[in-house]
XYZ file of C-alpha atoms in Angstrom:
486
model
C 89.178 133.112 113.226
C 91.975 132.357 110.845
C 91.206 131.548 106.864
C 92.539 129.512 105.405
C 94.517 130.920 102.305
C 94.292 129.725 98.422
C 95.377 126.620 98.382
C 95.290 123.028 97.165
C 96.320 119.675 98.581
C 95.639 116.201 98.904
C 93.857 113.736 100.984
C 95.920 111.158 102.385
C 95.735 109.126 105.531
C 98.994 107.920 107.327
C 97.943 104.232 107.089
C 97.852 104.530 103.545
C 101.554 105.592 103.447
C 103.719 102.509 101.977
C 105.507 100.561 104.039
C 107.759 97.326 104.153
C 105.810 96.168 107.588
C 102.417 96.812 107.663
C 100.108 100.077 108.075
C 101.482 103.849 107.206
C 103.090 105.075 110.315
C 105.347 107.859 111.337
C 107.828 107.066 109.388
C 110.435 108.605 106.613
C 107.664 107.735 103.958
C 105.730 110.573 105.590
C 109.265 112.904 105.139
C 108.948 111.786 101.568
C 105.147 112.739 101.055
C 105.931 116.017 101.745
C 108.254 116.639 99.324
C 105.818 115.549 97.172
C 103.379 117.988 98.577
C 106.068 120.885 97.915
C 107.622 120.037 94.209
C 103.380 119.364 93.522
C 102.472 123.029 94.755
C 100.591 121.556 97.501
C 100.076 123.567 100.332
C 97.611 121.395 102.565
C 98.238 117.615 103.551
C 95.102 116.296 105.039
C 94.323 113.085 106.945
C 91.489 111.129 108.805
C 91.227 111.550 112.761
C 93.877 110.071 114.386
C 92.495 107.585 116.652
C 92.936 104.511 118.165
C 90.307 102.409 116.540
C 88.190 100.269 118.641
C 86.215 99.074 115.800
C 87.407 97.457 112.688
C 89.803 99.897 111.763
C 87.673 102.271 111.644
C 89.232 106.276 112.534
C 85.899 107.458 113.860
C 85.489 104.435 116.118
C 88.193 105.859 119.283
C 88.640 104.444 122.415
C 90.154 107.967 123.269
C 88.957 111.928 122.050
C 92.784 112.640 122.492
C 95.358 109.559 122.058
C 97.172 108.450 119.351
C 96.932 105.673 117.033
C 99.950 103.244 118.817
C 99.815 101.408 115.334
C 101.472 104.673 113.830
C 104.731 104.278 115.990
C 107.125 104.135 112.962
C 109.122 100.886 115.043
C 112.413 101.828 112.655
C 113.553 103.932 114.797
C 113.587 101.718 117.868
C 113.856 97.817 116.669
C 116.022 96.484 114.043
C 115.052 94.930 110.599
C 115.830 91.377 111.975
C 113.655 92.218 115.167
C 110.901 93.340 113.216
C 110.915 90.504 110.424
C 111.204 88.025 113.414
C 108.189 89.477 114.704
C 106.913 88.487 111.915
C 105.352 92.387 110.742
C 104.856 92.480 107.170
C 101.606 93.930 104.966
C 100.669 89.785 103.810
C 99.302 90.087 107.282
C 95.358 89.801 108.125
C 94.816 92.588 110.091
C 94.152 90.620 113.659
C 97.224 88.849 113.563
C 99.075 92.166 111.713
C 97.621 93.657 115.164
C 98.754 91.284 117.758
C 102.398 91.278 115.999
C 102.659 95.037 116.604
C 101.047 94.746 120.021
C 104.195 92.204 121.050
C 106.833 95.024 119.150
C 105.598 97.814 121.522
C 105.668 95.549 124.063
C 109.544 94.961 122.386
C 109.619 98.433 122.660
C 108.653 99.540 126.489
C 111.174 96.707 127.318
C 114.490 98.285 125.437
C 113.803 101.945 125.923
C 112.038 102.130 129.989
C 113.892 104.708 131.794
C 115.704 106.086 128.352
C 113.201 109.119 128.318
C 112.110 111.817 130.558
C 108.970 111.988 129.881
C 107.765 114.815 132.866
C 107.137 117.851 130.510
C 104.867 115.910 128.363
C 103.280 114.515 131.130
C 102.419 117.834 132.439
C 101.434 118.943 128.993
C 99.198 116.030 128.543
C 97.414 115.698 132.040
C 94.108 116.436 131.199
C 94.079 113.132 129.369
C 96.920 110.738 129.502
C 96.319 109.610 132.785
C 92.848 108.341 132.385
C 93.917 106.947 128.920
C 96.606 104.802 130.617
C 94.958 103.232 132.986
C 91.514 102.898 131.362
C 93.993 100.692 128.698
C 95.100 98.987 131.519
C 92.228 98.044 133.368
C 90.688 96.983 129.705
C 93.208 94.441 129.054
C 93.187 92.917 132.276
C 89.277 92.760 132.124
C 89.563 90.754 128.479
C 89.013 93.767 126.828
C 84.971 93.483 128.055
C 83.510 97.088 127.560
C 84.154 99.653 131.013
C 80.056 99.276 131.648
C 80.516 95.631 131.683
C 83.413 95.724 134.291
C 83.015 95.360 138.067
C 81.814 97.947 139.928
C 84.728 99.354 141.707
C 86.165 99.828 138.016
C 82.655 100.589 136.275
C 81.901 103.486 138.837
C 85.493 104.721 138.877
C 85.725 104.402 142.877
C 88.954 105.935 143.890
C 90.279 103.125 146.494
C 89.873 100.668 143.550
C 91.733 102.407 141.037
C 94.859 103.533 142.910
C 94.880 100.281 144.443
C 95.543 99.286 140.505
C 97.254 101.722 139.985
C 99.563 100.732 142.338
C 99.765 97.246 141.677
C 100.255 98.016 137.289
C 102.386 101.216 137.037
C 104.744 99.957 135.154
C 102.028 98.695 132.290
C 100.580 102.328 132.678
C 103.957 104.217 132.129
C 104.472 101.724 129.224
C 101.108 103.591 127.770
C 102.053 106.567 128.103
C 105.756 106.085 126.958
C 104.357 105.168 123.603
C 101.821 108.180 123.685
C 105.356 109.935 124.368
C 107.118 108.122 121.514
C 104.429 109.092 119.089
C 103.973 112.400 119.900
C 107.580 113.069 119.547
C 107.417 111.475 115.997
C 104.853 113.059 114.770
C 105.674 116.774 115.813
C 108.673 116.228 113.948
C 106.754 115.537 111.114
C 103.959 118.317 111.620
C 107.104 120.918 112.043
C 108.925 119.694 108.681
C 106.019 120.043 107.423
C 104.813 123.496 108.661
C 108.729 124.701 107.318
C 107.800 123.334 104.076
C 105.076 125.612 103.453
C 102.754 122.839 104.374
C 99.468 123.177 106.325
C 98.180 119.623 108.350
C 94.981 118.934 108.018
C 92.951 116.864 110.425
C 89.712 115.191 111.311
C 87.659 114.918 114.055
C 84.080 112.915 114.682
C 81.882 114.725 116.140
C 80.113 111.715 118.300
C 82.493 109.638 120.637
C 82.216 106.021 121.135
C 80.606 104.600 124.279
C 83.311 102.454 125.201
C 85.676 104.866 125.685
C 87.670 106.569 128.232
C 86.226 110.220 127.343
C 82.741 108.550 128.190
C 84.241 106.404 131.508
C 85.310 109.200 132.591
C 82.990 111.610 132.858
C 79.521 109.390 131.497
C 77.317 112.372 133.070
C 78.141 114.136 129.863
C 75.705 111.204 127.997
C 72.518 110.425 127.213
C 73.192 106.995 129.693
C 70.822 104.645 131.640
C 72.811 101.668 133.927
C 75.904 102.655 131.243
C 73.908 102.359 128.138
C 72.500 103.815 125.783
C 68.899 105.568 125.646
C 69.516 107.517 122.326
C 71.698 106.670 119.485
C 73.289 108.689 116.656
C 73.080 108.073 113.021
C 71.388 109.972 109.973
C 68.410 109.315 107.922
C 68.025 107.342 105.020
C 70.081 109.645 102.352
C 72.317 109.063 99.148
C 74.947 106.976 100.652
C 71.914 104.096 102.452
C 68.318 104.295 101.856
C 68.255 102.869 105.627
C 69.779 105.836 106.587
C 73.094 104.750 109.258
C 72.744 103.807 112.957
C 76.097 104.853 114.245
C 75.208 103.936 117.601
C 77.097 106.264 119.109
C 75.599 107.614 122.510
C 74.273 111.079 122.233
C 75.415 113.975 124.154
C 74.198 115.433 127.124
C 74.550 119.186 125.870
C 73.016 120.018 129.470
C 75.012 118.947 131.696
C 77.673 119.887 129.641
C 76.650 123.903 129.608
C 76.992 123.213 133.837
C 80.569 122.753 133.038
C 81.209 125.224 130.348
C 81.146 122.484 127.425
C 84.623 121.273 128.840
C 85.152 117.848 127.465
C 84.744 120.063 123.824
C 86.744 122.554 124.460
C 89.511 119.901 125.864
C 89.025 118.217 122.757
C 89.861 120.952 120.271
C 92.914 122.203 122.329
C 94.505 119.233 122.109
C 93.304 118.578 117.635
C 95.429 122.204 118.119
C 98.331 120.296 119.412
C 98.205 117.866 116.225
C 97.071 119.811 113.347
C 96.600 123.567 111.844
C 93.239 123.166 110.689
C 90.301 121.132 111.879
C 87.722 119.152 109.950
C 84.393 118.807 112.204
C 82.564 115.438 111.134
C 78.961 115.739 111.338
C 78.695 119.534 111.870
C 75.454 119.436 111.067
C 74.338 118.097 114.539
C 75.643 121.551 116.033
C 72.123 122.324 113.956
C 70.616 119.320 114.518
C 71.205 115.101 115.394
C 69.514 112.364 114.430
C 68.303 110.806 117.675
C 67.620 106.964 117.303
C 65.845 104.586 119.937
C 68.710 102.393 121.559
C 66.422 99.088 120.331
C 66.227 100.347 116.883
C 67.911 98.477 114.515
C 67.928 100.569 111.811
C 68.136 104.747 112.070
C 64.623 105.066 110.096
C 62.885 105.336 113.599
C 64.703 108.109 114.551
C 64.295 112.464 114.917
C 65.587 115.364 114.448
C 66.407 116.668 117.985
C 67.824 120.622 118.478
C 71.354 120.969 118.396
C 73.972 123.730 120.537
C 74.037 125.683 117.763
C 75.936 129.421 117.973
C 76.430 128.260 121.838
C 79.581 125.830 121.637
C 80.907 127.124 118.597
C 81.071 130.107 119.812
C 83.300 128.967 123.033
C 85.539 126.663 120.616
C 85.828 129.869 118.205
C 86.798 132.277 120.729
C 89.084 129.822 122.872
C 90.934 127.947 120.677
C 93.058 128.359 117.708
C 93.288 126.287 115.100
C 91.639 126.800 111.680
C 87.830 125.071 111.430
C 86.371 123.040 108.197
C 82.607 121.621 108.478
C 82.015 118.874 106.909
C 78.109 119.811 105.853
C 77.588 117.130 103.179
C 73.994 115.543 103.326
C 71.263 117.993 104.224
C 71.973 121.361 104.602
C 69.259 123.092 106.378
C 69.322 127.370 106.549
C 70.359 126.871 110.250
C 73.505 125.150 108.997
C 74.802 127.600 106.772
C 73.748 130.883 108.907
C 76.048 128.799 111.166
C 78.914 128.491 108.820
C 78.552 131.927 107.616
C 78.386 133.734 111.207
C 81.679 131.895 112.603
C 83.196 131.940 109.245
C 83.934 128.239 108.274
C 83.881 127.148 104.928
C 81.882 124.127 104.116
C 83.170 121.224 101.693
C 82.014 120.613 98.284
C 82.397 117.465 96.429
C 82.134 116.920 92.260
C 80.881 113.939 92.918
C 77.721 115.117 93.411
C 77.408 118.100 91.017
C 75.440 115.734 88.132
C 73.391 113.396 89.552
C 70.533 115.031 88.226
C 69.628 117.249 85.265
C 70.497 120.680 86.440
C 71.624 123.663 88.223
C 73.779 122.761 91.978
C 75.502 124.200 94.588
C 78.292 121.190 93.649
C 78.452 122.384 90.460
C 82.041 124.461 90.390
C 80.483 127.317 89.343
C 78.795 128.198 92.276
C 81.292 127.909 94.567
C 81.575 130.614 97.399
C 85.240 131.472 97.987
C 84.666 130.260 101.736
C 84.677 125.900 101.649
C 86.895 123.503 100.735
C 86.198 121.642 96.964
C 86.879 117.762 96.308
C 85.951 115.926 93.202
C 85.347 113.220 96.455
C 86.038 112.326 100.014
C 87.075 109.212 101.511
C 83.833 108.416 101.903
C 82.894 108.301 98.363
C 84.214 106.013 95.621
C 86.898 107.061 93.482
C 86.388 109.153 90.369
C 87.569 106.381 87.867
C 85.914 103.616 90.225
C 82.535 106.108 89.522
C 82.994 106.281 85.806
C 83.520 102.585 85.522
C 80.086 102.196 86.526
C 78.833 103.635 83.859
C 76.110 106.122 84.637
C 76.478 107.351 80.949
C 73.825 110.127 81.507
C 75.593 111.491 84.188
C 78.900 110.617 82.666
C 78.299 112.602 80.222
C 76.579 115.192 81.778
C 80.047 115.566 83.102
C 81.616 115.718 79.681
C 79.368 118.566 78.286
C 80.073 120.431 81.910
C 83.544 120.199 81.345
C 83.233 121.159 77.438
C 84.426 117.904 76.546
C 84.510 115.471 73.874
C 81.674 112.628 74.843
C 84.180 110.079 72.793
C 86.724 111.592 75.273
C 88.067 108.767 77.761
C 87.926 108.334 81.679
C 91.254 109.680 81.878
C 90.698 113.183 80.154
C 87.540 113.030 82.470
C 89.551 112.737 85.647
C 92.105 114.725 84.246
C 89.270 117.769 83.570
C 87.833 117.622 86.691
C 91.227 118.286 88.704
C 91.085 121.318 86.099
C 88.353 122.630 87.184
C 88.322 122.511 90.757
C 91.424 124.475 90.485
C 90.316 127.353 87.837
C 86.731 127.420 90.427
C 86.734 130.140 93.342
C 86.844 127.489 95.729
C 89.445 128.918 98.202
C 90.716 125.279 99.018
C 91.080 122.477 96.542
C 91.856 118.881 98.390
C 91.874 115.794 95.751
C 92.518 112.154 97.196
C 95.357 110.689 96.268
C 93.572 107.595 94.808
C 92.216 110.240 92.221
C 95.944 111.684 91.317
C 96.268 108.382 90.536
C 93.804 107.513 88.703
C 92.950 104.517 90.516
C 89.621 102.427 90.408
C 86.995 100.420 93.162
C 89.807 98.673 94.600
C 91.061 101.760 95.956
C 88.009 103.115 97.512
C 88.563 104.238 101.375
C 85.500 103.578 103.178
C 82.203 102.770 101.949
C 79.463 104.394 104.441
C 77.328 102.224 106.254
C 79.317 98.555 105.457
C 80.935 97.834 108.814
C 83.634 95.459 107.514
C 86.185 96.224 104.690
C 86.719 99.872 105.043
C 90.172 101.481 105.764
C 92.788 99.113 104.121
C 93.887 101.281 101.357
C 97.789 101.685 100.938
C 100.345 102.861 98.645
C 102.387 100.163 97.127
C 105.187 103.140 97.201
C 105.694 106.791 97.319
C 104.128 108.859 95.357
C 105.497 109.446 91.269
C 106.890 112.529 91.379
C 106.981 113.199 87.718
C 103.301 114.147 88.580
C 104.744 117.674 90.228
C 104.775 119.630 87.562
C 101.541 119.457 86.341
C 99.922 120.313 89.574
C 102.542 123.137 90.408
C 101.614 124.781 87.581
C 98.382 124.563 87.720
C 98.831 126.381 91.493
C 100.863 128.973 89.967
C 98.059 129.277 87.179
C 95.031 130.026 89.593
C 96.637 131.541 92.444
C 97.114 128.769 94.704
C 100.346 129.176 95.665
C 102.677 131.817 96.703
C-alpha cells in the first residue's frame, strides 16, 4: 500500500469553515483555507466524514455511506444574496430552523436549475449508490420521516412493483435529489483539484459502522444481524477513558458471514466511494477489524457487552488490494497485539495523541520519543478537548509533567505549553503531524468539536473568519526545519 510522505496538516471539518449564511460549505472559504495550508507549509487537510447526518448533526451518523451532506452545497453559486437573506439563512438560526430553511433553499435551487445540467455521466458513474439513495430519501419524506423498518411492507421489504410504482409517481423529486448530489460532487471536485494542485492531500474519515435507519441497511439487510428489521446486537465500546459507562452507539452489528458470500461487496463499494472524495482515509474504530464490542439490543449501557472476533486480515487484504487510497487506522483505546499485527502487516499507520502522554507518571506510547515513523501524531483529535481546554482544567500534576517533558520552566503559561507541544510533534519521528485549527488558534473548551458519549451539543463549532495568514511563517519554518515540506 502506498505510504504517506512526511508531512504536517490541519484538521478542520467543512462545517467549521466560516460562512455568513450558516454552516461552512464548499464555498470560496475552502479555497482560502487551502491557500492558508500552502502558505503554512502544510501538506494535508483532514476533514470528518462528508455524511448526510441522521441524528444531532453527527457526521458519524449517516443516512448513506456514499452521499455527500446536502448542507455542504455552496448556495451562493445558485442563489442571489437577496434570495438567501429572504430565506432567512444565517448563522444565528437554531440548527432546526436552519435545516428547514436550507431544505427550502435546495428546493429553490432545483426549481431554478432543473434540466440545466447533463448529469448522465454522473448517474452512470454513481449508479452503484445514487439511485437507491435518492429513492430512499423520497420514500422517507412521504412516510413522515419514519425509519424504514416502520414503513408499509411493500416499501420496507423493497417489493419491486411497489417501488416501480412509487418511482414513476415521484420521478421529479427523485431526480432533484440526484441533481443536488451532482452539484455537490461538482463543487467538491473543484476544491479537491485545487488542493491537489497546491500540494495538499485531502484526508477523509470513514465510520466503521452504519446507522440502522440508513439506505445501506434498507438496501441489503442481510448484511447486518437483524431480526424483523431490528438489531439483535448493537455496537459500542466498553468503559474507557472517555466514559465510565462505556459508549453504546446503537449501530447494528455486521453479518460478516453473509458479507463474505458476496465478497464483502458493500465494504469495497464504500471504500471505492471514499477514494473518489479523498486521497487518504482514516478508518474510524479500526480495532473492530480485530474484535468488536457487541451489546444486547435491550441494554441501556455498554457495560453488558462482550468481545466478538472480527474478520481481521481477510477484509483488509481485499480493501488494500482492490482500492486505491492511502489508509490510516484510528486505533485509540484498547490496542491489542492483534491490532498491532494487522497494522504492521498492511503497513497502515495508527494514531498517537499527545494529550494521553502524561495521564500518569512514567513512559508510554503517546510520548513523542516513542513514536514509530509510520504513524499520525496529534495533540488531540476532534474527540478530545482542545489543548487550552485541557490546560485550563488545572490538573497541575499532568500539566507539570507536560512542562518537564517539553523542557519548560514550570512558571511558563498555557500559550507556551501549546506552542512547545506543537513543536515537539514537528520534531518527532512521526511521518504525519496533524494539528486542529482550534489548537493552532489556542482556543479553549468552547471550541471543542465533540464530547464522546454526549448525544447533544456537539459538531457545531465554526470559525468566525478565515485563518490568519500571519501564523503561516512559523509553521512553514517548522516544516522546513523538520523535513515536512519538499
